[in-house]
Coordinates of C-alpha atoms and ligand atoms in Angstrom, one line a residue:
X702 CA 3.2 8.3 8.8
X703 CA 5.9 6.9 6.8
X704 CA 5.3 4.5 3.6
X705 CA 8.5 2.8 4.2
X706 CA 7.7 -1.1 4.3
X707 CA 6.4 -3.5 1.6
X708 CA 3.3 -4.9 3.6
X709 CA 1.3 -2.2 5.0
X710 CA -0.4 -2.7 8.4
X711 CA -4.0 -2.2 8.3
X712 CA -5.1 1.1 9.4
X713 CA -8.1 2.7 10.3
X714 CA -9.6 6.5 9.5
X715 CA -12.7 7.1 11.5
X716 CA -15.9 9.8 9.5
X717 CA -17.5 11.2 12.6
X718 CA -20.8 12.0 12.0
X719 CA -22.8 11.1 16.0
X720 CA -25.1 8.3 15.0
X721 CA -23.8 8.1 11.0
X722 CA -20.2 7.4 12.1
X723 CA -17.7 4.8 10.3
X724 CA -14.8 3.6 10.0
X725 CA -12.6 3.0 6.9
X726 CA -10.3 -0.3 6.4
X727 CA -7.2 0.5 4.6
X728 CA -4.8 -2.4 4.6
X729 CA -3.7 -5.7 2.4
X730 CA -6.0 -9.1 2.1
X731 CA -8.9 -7.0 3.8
X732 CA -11.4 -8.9 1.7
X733 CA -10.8 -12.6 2.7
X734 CA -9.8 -11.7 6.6
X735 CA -13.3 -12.5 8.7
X736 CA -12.4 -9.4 11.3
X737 CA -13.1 -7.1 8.5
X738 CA -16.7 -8.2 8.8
X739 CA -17.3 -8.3 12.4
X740 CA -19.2 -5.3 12.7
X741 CA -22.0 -4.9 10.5
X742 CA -25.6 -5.5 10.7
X743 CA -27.1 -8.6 10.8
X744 CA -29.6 -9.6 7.9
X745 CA -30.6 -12.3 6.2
X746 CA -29.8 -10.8 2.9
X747 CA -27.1 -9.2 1.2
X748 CA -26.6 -7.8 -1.6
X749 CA -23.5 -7.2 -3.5
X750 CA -23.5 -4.8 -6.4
X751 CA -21.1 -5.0 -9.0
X752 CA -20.0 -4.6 -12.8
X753 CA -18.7 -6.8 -15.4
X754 CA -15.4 -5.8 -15.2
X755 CA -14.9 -6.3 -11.3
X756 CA -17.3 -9.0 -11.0
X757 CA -15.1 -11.7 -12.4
X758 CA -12.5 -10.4 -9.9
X759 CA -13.4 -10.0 -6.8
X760 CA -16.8 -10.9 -6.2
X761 CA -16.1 -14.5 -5.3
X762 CA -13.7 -13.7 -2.8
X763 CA -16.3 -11.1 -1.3
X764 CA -19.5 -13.6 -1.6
X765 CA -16.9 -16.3 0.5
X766 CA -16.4 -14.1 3.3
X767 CA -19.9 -13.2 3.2
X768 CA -21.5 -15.9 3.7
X769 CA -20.0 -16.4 7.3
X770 CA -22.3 -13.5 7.9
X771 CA -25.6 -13.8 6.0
X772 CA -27.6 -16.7 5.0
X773 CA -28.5 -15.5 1.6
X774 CA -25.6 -13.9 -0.1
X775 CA -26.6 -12.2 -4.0
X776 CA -24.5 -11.0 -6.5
X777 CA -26.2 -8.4 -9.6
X778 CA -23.5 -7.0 -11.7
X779 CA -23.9 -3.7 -13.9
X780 CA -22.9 -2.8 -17.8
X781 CA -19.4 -1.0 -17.2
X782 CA -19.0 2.1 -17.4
X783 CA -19.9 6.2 -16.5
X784 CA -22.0 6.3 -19.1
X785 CA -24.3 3.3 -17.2
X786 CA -24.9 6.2 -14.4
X787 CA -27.9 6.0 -15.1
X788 CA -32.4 5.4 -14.1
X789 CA -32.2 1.9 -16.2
X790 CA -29.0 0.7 -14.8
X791 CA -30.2 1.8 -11.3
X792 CA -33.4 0.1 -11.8
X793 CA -31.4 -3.2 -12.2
X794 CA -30.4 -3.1 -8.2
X795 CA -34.3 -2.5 -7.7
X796 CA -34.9 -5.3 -9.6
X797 CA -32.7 -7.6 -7.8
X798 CA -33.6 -6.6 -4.5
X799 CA -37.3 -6.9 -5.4
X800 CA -37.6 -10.3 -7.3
X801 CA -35.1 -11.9 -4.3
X802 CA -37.6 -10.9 -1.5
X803 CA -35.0 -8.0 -0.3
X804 CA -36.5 -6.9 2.8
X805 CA -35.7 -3.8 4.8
X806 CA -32.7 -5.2 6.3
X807 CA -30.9 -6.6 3.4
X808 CA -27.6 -4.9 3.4
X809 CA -25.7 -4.1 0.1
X810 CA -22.3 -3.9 -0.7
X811 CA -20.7 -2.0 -3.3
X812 CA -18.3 -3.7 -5.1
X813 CA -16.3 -1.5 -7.8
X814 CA -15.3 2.1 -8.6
X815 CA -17.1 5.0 -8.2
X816 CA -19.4 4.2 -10.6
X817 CA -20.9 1.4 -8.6
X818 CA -20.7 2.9 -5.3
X819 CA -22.6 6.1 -6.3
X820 CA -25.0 4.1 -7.7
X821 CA -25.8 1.4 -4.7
X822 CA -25.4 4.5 -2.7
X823 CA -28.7 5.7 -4.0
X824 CA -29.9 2.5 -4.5
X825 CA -29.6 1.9 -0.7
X826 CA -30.6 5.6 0.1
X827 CA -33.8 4.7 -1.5
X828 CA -34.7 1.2 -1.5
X829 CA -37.5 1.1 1.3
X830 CA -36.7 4.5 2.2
X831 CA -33.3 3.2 3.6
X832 CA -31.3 0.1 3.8
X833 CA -27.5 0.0 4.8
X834 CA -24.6 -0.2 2.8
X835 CA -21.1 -0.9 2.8
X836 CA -18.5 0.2 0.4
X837 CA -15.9 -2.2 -1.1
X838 CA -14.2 0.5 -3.7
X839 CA -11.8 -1.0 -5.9
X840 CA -10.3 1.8 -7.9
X841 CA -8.1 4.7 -6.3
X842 CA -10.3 7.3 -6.9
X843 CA -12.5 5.3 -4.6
X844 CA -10.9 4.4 -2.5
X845 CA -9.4 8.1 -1.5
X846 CA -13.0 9.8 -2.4
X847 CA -16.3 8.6 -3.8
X848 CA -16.8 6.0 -1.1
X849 CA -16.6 8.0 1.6
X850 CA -18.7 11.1 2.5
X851 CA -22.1 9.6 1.5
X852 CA -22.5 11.2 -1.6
X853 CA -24.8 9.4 -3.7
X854 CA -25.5 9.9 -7.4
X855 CA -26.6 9.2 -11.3
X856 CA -26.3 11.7 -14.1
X857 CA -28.7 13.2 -16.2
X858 CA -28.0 14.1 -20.0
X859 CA -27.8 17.2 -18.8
X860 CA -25.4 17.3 -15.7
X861 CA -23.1 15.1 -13.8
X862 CA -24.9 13.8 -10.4
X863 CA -27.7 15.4 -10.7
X864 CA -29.8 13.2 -9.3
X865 CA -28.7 11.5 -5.5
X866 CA -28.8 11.5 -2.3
X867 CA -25.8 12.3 0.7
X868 CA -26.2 8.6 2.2
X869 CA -23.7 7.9 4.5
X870 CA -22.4 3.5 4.3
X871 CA -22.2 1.9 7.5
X872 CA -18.5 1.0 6.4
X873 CA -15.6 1.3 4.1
X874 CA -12.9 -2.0 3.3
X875 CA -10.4 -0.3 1.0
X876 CA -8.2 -3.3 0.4
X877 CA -5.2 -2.5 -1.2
X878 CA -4.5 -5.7 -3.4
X879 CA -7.5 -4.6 -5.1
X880 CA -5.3 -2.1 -6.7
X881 CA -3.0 -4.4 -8.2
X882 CA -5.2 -5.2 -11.6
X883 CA -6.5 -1.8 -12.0
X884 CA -5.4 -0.4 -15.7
X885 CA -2.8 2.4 -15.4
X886 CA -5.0 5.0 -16.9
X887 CA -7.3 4.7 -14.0
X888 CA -4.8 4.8 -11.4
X889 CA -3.7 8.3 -13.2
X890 CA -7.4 9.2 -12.3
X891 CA -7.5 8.0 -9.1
X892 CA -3.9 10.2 -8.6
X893 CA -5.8 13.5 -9.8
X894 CA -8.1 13.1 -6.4
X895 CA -5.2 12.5 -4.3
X896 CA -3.2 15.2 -5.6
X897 CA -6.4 17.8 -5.1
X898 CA -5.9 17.2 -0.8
X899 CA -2.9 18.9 -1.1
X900 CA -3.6 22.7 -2.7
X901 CA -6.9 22.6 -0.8
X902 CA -6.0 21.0 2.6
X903 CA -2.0 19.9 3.1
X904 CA 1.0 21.3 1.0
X905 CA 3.0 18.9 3.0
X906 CA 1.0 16.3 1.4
X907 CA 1.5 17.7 -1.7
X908 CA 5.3 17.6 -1.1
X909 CA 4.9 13.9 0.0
X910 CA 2.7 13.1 -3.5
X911 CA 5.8 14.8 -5.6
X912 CA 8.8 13.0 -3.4
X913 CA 6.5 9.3 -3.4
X914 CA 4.7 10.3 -7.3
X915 CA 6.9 6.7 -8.9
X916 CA 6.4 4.5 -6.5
X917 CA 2.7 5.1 -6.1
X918 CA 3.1 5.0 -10.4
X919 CA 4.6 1.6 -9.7
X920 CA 1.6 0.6 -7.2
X921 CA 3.6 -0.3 -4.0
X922 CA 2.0 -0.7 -1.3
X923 CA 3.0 0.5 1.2
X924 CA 2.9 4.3 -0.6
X925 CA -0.6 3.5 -2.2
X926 CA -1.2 3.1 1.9
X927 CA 0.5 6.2 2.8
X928 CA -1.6 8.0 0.1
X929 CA -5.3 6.7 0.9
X930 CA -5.0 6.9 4.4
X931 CA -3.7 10.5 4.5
X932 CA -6.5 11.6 2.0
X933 CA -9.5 9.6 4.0
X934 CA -8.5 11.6 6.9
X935 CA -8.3 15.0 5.1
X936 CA -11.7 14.0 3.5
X937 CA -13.2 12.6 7.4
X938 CA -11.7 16.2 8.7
X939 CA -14.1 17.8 5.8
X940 CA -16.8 15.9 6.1
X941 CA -16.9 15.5 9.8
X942 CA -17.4 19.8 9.8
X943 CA -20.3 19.8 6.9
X944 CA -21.7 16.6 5.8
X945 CA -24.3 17.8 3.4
X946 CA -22.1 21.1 1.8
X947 CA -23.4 24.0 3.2
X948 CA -20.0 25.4 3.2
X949 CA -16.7 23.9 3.5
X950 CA -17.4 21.1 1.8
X951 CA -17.3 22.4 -1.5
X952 CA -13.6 23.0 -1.0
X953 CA -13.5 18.8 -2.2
X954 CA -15.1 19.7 -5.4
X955 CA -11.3 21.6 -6.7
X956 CA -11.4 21.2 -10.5
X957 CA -14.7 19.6 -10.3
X958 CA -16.4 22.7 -12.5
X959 CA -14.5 22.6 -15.0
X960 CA -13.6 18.8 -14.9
X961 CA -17.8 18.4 -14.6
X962 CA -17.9 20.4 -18.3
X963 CA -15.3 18.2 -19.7
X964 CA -16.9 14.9 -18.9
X965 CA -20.3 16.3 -19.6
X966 CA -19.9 18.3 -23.2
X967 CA -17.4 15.4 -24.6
X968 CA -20.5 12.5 -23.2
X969 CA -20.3 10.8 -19.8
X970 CA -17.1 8.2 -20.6
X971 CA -15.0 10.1 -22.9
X972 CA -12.6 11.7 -20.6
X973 CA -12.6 9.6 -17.0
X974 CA -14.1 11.5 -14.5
X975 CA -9.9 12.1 -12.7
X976 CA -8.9 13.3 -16.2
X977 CA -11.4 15.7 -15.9
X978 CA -11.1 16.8 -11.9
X979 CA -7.1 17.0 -12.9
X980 CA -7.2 19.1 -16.2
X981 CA -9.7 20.9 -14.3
X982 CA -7.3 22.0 -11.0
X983 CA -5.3 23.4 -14.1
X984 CA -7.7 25.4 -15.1
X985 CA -8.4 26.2 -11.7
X986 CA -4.8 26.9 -10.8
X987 CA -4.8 29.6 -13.3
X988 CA -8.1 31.5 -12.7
X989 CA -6.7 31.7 -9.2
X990 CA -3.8 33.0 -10.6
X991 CA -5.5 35.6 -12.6
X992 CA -7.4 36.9 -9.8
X993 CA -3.8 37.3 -7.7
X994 CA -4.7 34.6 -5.1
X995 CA -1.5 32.7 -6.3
X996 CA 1.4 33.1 -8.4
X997 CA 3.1 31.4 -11.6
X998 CA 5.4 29.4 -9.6
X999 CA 2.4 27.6 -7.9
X1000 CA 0.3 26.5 -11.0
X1001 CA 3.4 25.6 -12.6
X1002 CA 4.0 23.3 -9.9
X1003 CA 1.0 21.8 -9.9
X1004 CA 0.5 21.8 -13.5
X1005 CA 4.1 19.5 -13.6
X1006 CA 3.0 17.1 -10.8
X1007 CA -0.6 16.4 -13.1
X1008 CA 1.4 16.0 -16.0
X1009 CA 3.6 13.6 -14.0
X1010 CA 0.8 11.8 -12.8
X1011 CA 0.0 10.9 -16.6
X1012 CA -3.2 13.3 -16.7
X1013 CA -4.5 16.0 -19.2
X1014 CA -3.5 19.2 -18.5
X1015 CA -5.0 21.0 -21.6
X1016 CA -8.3 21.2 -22.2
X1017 CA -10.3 19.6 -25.1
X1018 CA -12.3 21.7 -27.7
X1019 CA -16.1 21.8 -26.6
X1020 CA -16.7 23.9 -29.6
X1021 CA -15.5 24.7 -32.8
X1022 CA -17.5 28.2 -32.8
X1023 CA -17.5 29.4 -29.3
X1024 CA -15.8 27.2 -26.9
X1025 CA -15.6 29.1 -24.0
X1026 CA -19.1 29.8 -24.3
X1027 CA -20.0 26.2 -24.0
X1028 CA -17.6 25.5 -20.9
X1029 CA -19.1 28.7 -19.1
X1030 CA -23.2 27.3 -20.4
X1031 CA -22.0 24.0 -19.2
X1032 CA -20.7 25.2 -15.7
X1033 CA -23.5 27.4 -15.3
X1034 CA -25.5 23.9 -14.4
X1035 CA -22.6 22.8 -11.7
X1036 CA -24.6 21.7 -8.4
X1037 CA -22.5 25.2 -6.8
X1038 CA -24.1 27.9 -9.0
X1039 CA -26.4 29.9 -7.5
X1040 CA -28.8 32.0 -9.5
X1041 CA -27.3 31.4 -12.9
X1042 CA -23.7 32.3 -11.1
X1043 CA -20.8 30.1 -11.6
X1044 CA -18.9 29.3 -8.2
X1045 CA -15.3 28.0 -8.6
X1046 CA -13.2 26.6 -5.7
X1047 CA -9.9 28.5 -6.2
X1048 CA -6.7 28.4 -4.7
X1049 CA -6.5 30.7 -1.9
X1050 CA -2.9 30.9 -1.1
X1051 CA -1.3 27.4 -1.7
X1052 CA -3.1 25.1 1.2
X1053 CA -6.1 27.0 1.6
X1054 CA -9.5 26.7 -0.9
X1055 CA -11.9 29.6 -1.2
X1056 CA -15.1 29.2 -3.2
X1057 CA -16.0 32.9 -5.1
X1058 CA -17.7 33.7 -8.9
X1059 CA -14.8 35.5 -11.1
X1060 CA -15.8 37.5 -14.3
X1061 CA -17.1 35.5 -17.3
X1062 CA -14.2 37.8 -19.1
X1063 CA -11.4 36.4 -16.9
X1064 CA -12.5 33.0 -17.1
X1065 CA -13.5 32.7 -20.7
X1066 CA -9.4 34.2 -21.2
X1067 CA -8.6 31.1 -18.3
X1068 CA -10.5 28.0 -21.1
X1069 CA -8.3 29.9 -24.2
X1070 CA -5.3 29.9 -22.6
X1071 CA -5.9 26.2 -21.2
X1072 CA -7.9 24.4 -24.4
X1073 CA -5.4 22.5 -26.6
Ligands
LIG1138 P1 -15.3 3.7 -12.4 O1 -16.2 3.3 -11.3 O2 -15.9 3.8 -13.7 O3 -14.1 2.6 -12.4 C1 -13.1 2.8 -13.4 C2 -12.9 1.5 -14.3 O4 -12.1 0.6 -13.5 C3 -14.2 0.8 -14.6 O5 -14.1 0.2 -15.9 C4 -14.2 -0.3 -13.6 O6 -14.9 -1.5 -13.9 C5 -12.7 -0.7 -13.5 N1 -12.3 -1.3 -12.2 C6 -12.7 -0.9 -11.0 N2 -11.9 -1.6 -10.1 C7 -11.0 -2.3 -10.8 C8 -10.0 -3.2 -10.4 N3 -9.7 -3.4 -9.1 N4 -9.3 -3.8 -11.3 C9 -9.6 -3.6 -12.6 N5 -10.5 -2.8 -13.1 C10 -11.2 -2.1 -12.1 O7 -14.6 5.0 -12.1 P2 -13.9 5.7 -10.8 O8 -12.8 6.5 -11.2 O9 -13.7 4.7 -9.7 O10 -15.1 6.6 -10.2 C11 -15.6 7.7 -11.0 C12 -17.0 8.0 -10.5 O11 -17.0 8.4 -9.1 C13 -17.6 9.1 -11.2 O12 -19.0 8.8 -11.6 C14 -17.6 10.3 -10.3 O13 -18.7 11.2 -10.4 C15 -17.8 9.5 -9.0 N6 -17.2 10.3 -7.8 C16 -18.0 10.4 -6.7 C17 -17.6 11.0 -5.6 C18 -18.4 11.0 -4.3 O14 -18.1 11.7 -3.4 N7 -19.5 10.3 -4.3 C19 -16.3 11.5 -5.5 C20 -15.5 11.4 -6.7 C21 -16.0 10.8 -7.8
LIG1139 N1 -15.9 14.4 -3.9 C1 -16.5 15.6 -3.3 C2 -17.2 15.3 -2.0 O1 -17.3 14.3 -1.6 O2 -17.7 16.3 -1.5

């Protein structure tokens, strides 16, 4: 596909799953167009979840089209923020759907970043042991990744999603105009996810990120189009082989260990969760390296194209006494370890992911060389 014109057509990516199949929306002025609706359940409820930030934005808009669909249309909006991800401000979507009359039919819509949509995820994964859900995501990173898959989530103090649910929503509107008032540093977040399909999945992707990297900087369109779409089918071609990560699956989770330590040692909010996943594939890059699965020229490249992107590519300082020692006890708790065994996904070979243990030894040399 090419991203050569200003106004995007809308285009669809399809997550095959039998019976838990969606689609995903990815176009301009999805949010006010009455088509986008057509399709999902009837209730007399819904609910759309939300935060302060994105609230005053877009939730008008969304309750307008709405209410061509549902009688009742709610709004609850949530403190901002990763370090929110957690039991109280879940409890505040229970609430709502329990002092409204929510009953098993009330369909919720997650309006906002990954933050919200892992969170009415679980909400909906739970509420009554199951209500649908649609997701509206409104940041990159969402857009390309945490609304789609079904993975549901809150942290605990001591891990990143820790606590959730695979869920899958019934859809996904990814409305590019949404795009247009999200702060730059979030963008560069959002970039680090699109960036990971390529070493895992696509190096002709990754060619495509480097050749189109200003223009999806500058938010046009029809790239930002280009971009999502390409990475919601890489993810639906994942996903669509292992829903609930017995295997291949974990090849999504690139940079994710060490990006998981970062967000989790500094406190949930410090470093966005992209700033993590892209300082991570860094470290990655180079604990591949080490083990001979790529060479220099490859995490340079990589390394460049983060940078680029406006993301950390050194690591921050978990410890003044033994930092390596706290990234390798934080890791140890990553969702992947098995027995007290760290598993990284690794570069296997530029294009290709692998998921193996490596040598405390090599690694601990990997967070030296890579902590500022
Ligand atoms: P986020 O949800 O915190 O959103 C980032 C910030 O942008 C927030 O302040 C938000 O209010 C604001 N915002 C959102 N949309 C906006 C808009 N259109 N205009 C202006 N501001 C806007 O962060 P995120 O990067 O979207 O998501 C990160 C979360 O997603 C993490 O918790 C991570 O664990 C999770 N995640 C989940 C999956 C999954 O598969 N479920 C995958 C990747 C990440
Ligand atoms: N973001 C990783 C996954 O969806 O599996």
């Amino acid at each position: 596909m090419q991203a050569n014109s200003s106004s995007p057509a809308t285009a669809q990516v399809q997550i095959d799953l039998a019976e838990r199949s969606y689609p995903i929306f990815i176009g301009s002025q999805l949010l006010g167009q009455a088509q986008t609706y057509q399709k999902l359940p009837k209730a007399a409820t819904a609910l759309i979840v939300s935060n302060t930030t994105v609230a005053p934005l877009y939730a008008a808009q969304l309750t307008q089209a709405l209410q061509a669909h549902y009688p009742k249309v709610l709004l609850v909006s949530l403190p901002d923020g990763e370090v929110y991800k957690d039991w109280p401000t879940l409890q505040l979507i229970f609430d709502a759907l329990l002092e409204n009359g929510c009953d098993r039919k009330t369909v919720l819509f997650a309006l906002g970043g990954g933050v919200v949509g892992d969170m009415t995820g679980f909400a909906a994964a739970s509420y009554m042991r199951g209500v649908p859900f649609v997701q509206v995501p409104t940041t990159l990173l969402a857009q390309v990744d945490s609304s789609v898959g079904g993975k549901t989530a809150i942290n605990h103090p001591l891990g990143k999603n820790m606590i959730g649910a695979f869920y899958q929503p019934v859809q996904v509107i990814c409305d590019l105009d949404a795009l247009q008032t999200l702060p730059e540093r979030e963008l560069s977040a959002g970039l680090a996810e699109v960036i990971k399909y390529g070493p895992i999945a696509d190096m002709e992707f990754l060619d495509w990120i480097e050749a189109h990297l200003d223009a999806l900087l500058a938010k046009e369109p029809a790239a930002l189009a280009h971009a999502i779409q390409r990475s919601c089918e890489i993810k639906a071609w994942v996903v669509g082989q292992d829903e609930r990560e017995s295997g291949l699956r974990a090849i999504l989770n690139f940079g994710h260990t060490f990006g998981h330590a970062i967000e989790s040692g500094l406190g949930y909010g410090e470093w966005l969760h992209g700033e993590g996943v892209g300082c991570g594939m860094v470290m990655a890059a180079h604990l591949s390296q080490r083990l001979g699965l790529v060479d220099s020229a490859f995490v340079e490249r990589l390394t460049r194209l983060i940078q680029r992107a406006g993301l950390p590519v050194k690591g921050p300082v978990l410890s003044a006494t033994d930092n390596a020692g706290r990234y390798l006890e934080l890791m140890r708790i990553d969702k992947k370890s098995e027995a007290g065994e760290i598993r990284f996904v690794l570069i296997d070979g530029p294009g290709k992911a692998v998921m193996r243990a490596a040598p405390d030894a090599l690694v601990r040399e990997v967070i030296d060389a890579c902590c500022a």
